Coordinates of C-alpha atoms in Angstrom, one line a residue:
X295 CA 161.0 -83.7 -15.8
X296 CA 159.7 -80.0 -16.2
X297 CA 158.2 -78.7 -12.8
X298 CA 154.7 -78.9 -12.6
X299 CA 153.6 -76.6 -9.4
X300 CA 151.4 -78.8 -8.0
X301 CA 152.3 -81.4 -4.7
X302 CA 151.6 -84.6 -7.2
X303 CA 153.8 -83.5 -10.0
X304 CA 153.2 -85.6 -13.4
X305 CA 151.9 -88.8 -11.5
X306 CA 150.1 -90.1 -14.6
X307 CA 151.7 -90.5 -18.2
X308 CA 148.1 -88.3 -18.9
X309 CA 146.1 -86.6 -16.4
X310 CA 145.0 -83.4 -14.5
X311 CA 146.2 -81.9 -11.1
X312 CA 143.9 -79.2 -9.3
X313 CA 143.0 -77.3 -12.8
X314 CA 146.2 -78.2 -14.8
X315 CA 145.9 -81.1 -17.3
X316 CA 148.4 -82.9 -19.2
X317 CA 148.9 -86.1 -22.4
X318 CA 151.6 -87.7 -23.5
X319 CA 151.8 -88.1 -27.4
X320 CA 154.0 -87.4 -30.5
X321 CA 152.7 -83.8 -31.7
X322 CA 155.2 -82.6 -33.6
X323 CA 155.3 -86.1 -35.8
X324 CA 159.3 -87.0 -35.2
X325 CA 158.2 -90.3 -33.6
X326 CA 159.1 -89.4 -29.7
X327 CA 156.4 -89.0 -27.4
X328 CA 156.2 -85.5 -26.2
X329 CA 154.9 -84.3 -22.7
X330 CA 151.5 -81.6 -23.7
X331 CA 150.5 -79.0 -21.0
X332 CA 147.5 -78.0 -22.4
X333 CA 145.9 -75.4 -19.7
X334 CA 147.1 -73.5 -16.8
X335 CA 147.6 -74.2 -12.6
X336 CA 145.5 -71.2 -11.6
X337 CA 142.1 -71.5 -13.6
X338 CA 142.3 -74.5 -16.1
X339 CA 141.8 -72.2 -19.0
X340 CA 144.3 -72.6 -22.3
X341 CA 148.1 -71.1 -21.7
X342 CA 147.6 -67.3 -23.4
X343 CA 143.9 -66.9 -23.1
X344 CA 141.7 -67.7 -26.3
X345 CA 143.4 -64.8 -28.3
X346 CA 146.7 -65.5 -28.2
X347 CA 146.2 -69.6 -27.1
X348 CA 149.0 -71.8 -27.2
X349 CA 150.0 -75.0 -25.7
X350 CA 153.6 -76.1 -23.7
X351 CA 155.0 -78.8 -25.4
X352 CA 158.0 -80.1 -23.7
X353 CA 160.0 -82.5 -26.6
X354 CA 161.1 -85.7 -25.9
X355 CA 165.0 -85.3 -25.8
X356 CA 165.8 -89.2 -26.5
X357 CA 166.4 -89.3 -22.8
X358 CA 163.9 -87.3 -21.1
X359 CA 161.6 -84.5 -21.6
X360 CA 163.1 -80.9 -22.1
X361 CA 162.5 -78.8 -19.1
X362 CA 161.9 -75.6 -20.7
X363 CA 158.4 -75.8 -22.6
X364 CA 158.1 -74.4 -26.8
X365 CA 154.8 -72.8 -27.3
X366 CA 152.9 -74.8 -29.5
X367 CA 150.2 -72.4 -31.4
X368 CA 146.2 -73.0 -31.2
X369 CA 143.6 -71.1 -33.3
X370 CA 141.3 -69.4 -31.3
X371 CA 138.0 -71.2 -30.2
X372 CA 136.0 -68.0 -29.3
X373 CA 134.9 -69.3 -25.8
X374 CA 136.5 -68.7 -22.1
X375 CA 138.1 -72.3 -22.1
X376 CA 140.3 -72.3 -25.0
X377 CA 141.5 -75.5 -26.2
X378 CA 142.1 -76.7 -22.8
X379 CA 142.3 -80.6 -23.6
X380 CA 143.6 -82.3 -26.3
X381 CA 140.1 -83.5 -27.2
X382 CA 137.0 -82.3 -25.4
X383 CA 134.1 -80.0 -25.9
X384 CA 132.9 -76.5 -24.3
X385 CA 129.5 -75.1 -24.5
X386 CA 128.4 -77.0 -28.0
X387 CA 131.6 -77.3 -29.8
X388 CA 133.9 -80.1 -30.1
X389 CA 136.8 -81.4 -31.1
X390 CA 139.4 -83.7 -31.4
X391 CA 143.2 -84.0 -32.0
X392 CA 144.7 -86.9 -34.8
X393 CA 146.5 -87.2 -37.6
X394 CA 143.3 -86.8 -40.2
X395 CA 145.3 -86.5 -43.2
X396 CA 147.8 -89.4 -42.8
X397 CA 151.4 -86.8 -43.0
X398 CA 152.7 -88.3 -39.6
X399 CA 151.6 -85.3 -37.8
X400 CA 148.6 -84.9 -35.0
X401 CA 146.2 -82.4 -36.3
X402 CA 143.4 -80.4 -34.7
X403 CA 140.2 -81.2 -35.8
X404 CA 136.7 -79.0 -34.7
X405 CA 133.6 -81.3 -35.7
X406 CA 130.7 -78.6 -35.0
X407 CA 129.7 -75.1 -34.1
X408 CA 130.3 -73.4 -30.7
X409 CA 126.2 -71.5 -31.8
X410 CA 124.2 -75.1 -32.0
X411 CA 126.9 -78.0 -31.6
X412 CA 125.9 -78.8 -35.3
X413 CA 128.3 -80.2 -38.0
X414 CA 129.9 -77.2 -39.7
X415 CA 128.0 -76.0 -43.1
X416 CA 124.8 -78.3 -42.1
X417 CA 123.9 -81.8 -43.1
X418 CA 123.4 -80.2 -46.9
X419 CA 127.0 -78.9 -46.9
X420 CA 129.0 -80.8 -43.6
X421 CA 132.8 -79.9 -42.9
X422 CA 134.6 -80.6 -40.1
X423 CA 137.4 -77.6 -39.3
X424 CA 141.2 -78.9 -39.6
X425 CA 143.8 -76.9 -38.2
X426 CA 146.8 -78.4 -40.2
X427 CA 149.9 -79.6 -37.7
X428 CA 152.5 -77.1 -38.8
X429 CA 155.9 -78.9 -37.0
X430 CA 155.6 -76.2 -34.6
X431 CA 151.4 -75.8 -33.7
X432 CA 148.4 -75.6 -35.7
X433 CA 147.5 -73.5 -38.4
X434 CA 145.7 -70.8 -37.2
X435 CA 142.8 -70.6 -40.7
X436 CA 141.0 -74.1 -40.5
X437 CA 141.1 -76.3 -44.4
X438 CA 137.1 -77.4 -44.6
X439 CA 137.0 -81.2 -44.6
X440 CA 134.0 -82.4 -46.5
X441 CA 131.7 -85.4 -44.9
X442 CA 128.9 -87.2 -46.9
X443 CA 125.4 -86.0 -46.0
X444 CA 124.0 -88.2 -43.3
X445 CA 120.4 -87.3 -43.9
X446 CA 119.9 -85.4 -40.2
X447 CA 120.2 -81.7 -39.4
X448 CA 122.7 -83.0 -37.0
X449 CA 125.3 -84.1 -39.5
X450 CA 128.3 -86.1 -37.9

C-alpha cells in the first residue's frame, strides 16, 4: 500500500483524510480496481494545479496496489480546485466520471458551464463535454455529446 502522509493512512476503500481524497475503481479499463489520489495533502487542490492537472493512479498489481503512483492526465477545468474528486462540482460546473460510451473504460464527463452551471450549448443545442479515457488519462479536447432538448433553459 502506497504511503499516504496522513496518521489514518487509506482507512476507507474511498475517502478523504485532512484535504487528501481518494476511490477505488477500474480507470484504466483492464478489469482490476485501481487506488485514485485525486488531490493533494497540503490544500486539497488537483495534483499539478489546474494547468498541468493530473491524477496518481496507483494499478492494481494482481496482489496489491503499486507503490509508486503513474500520472493519470486531466484537462483543465479553469477554476482553483481542479478536478479534485472523481465526481463533484466547483463554483457552477459539474461533472462526473463513467464509462459514457460503453469501451470498458471510465471516462470524464463535464455536464455544464463553470459561467452559469447551465447544460453546455443551451437547451436549443445541449452537450455534455467528454474527455475520452485514453488507457493512460483523459483526453485533454472534450468530444461534444448531444442530449435531446428538455424544453428549460437549464437543459440536463
Amino acid at each position: 500500500m502506497p504511503a499516504l502522509g496522513t496518521t489514518e493512512g487509506y482507512d476507507q476503500i474511498a475517502g478523504y483524510d485532512g484535504n487528501t481524497e481518494w476511490v477505488t475503481l477500474d480507470i484504466d479499463g483492464d478489469g482490476k480496481i485501481d487506488l485514485v489520489n485525486t488531490a493533494t495533502l497540503a490544500d486539497g487542490k488537483v495534483w499539478g494545479g489546474d494547468g498541468a492537472a493530473y491524477w496518481k493512479v496507483y494499478k492494481n498489481t494482481g496482489t496489491g496496489f503499486a507503490t509508486t503512483a503513474t500520472q493519470w492526465t486531466l484537462p483543465a477545468l479553469g477554476t482553483t480546485e481542479g478536478y479534485d474528486q472523481i465526481a463533484g462540482y466547483d463554483g457552477n460546473t459539474e461533472w462526473v466520471t463513467l464509462d459514457i460510451d460503453g469501451d470498458g473504460k471510465i471516462d470524464l464527463v463535464n455536464t455544464a458551464t463553470l459561467a452559469d452551471g447551465k447544460v453546455w450549448g443551451g437547451d436549443g443545442a445541449a452537450y455534455w463535454k467528454v474527455y475520452k479515457n485514453t488507457g493512460t488519462g483523459f483526453a485533454t479536447t472534450a468530444t461534444q455529446w448531444t442530449l435531446p432538448a428538455l424544453g428549460t433553459t437549464e437543459g440536463y
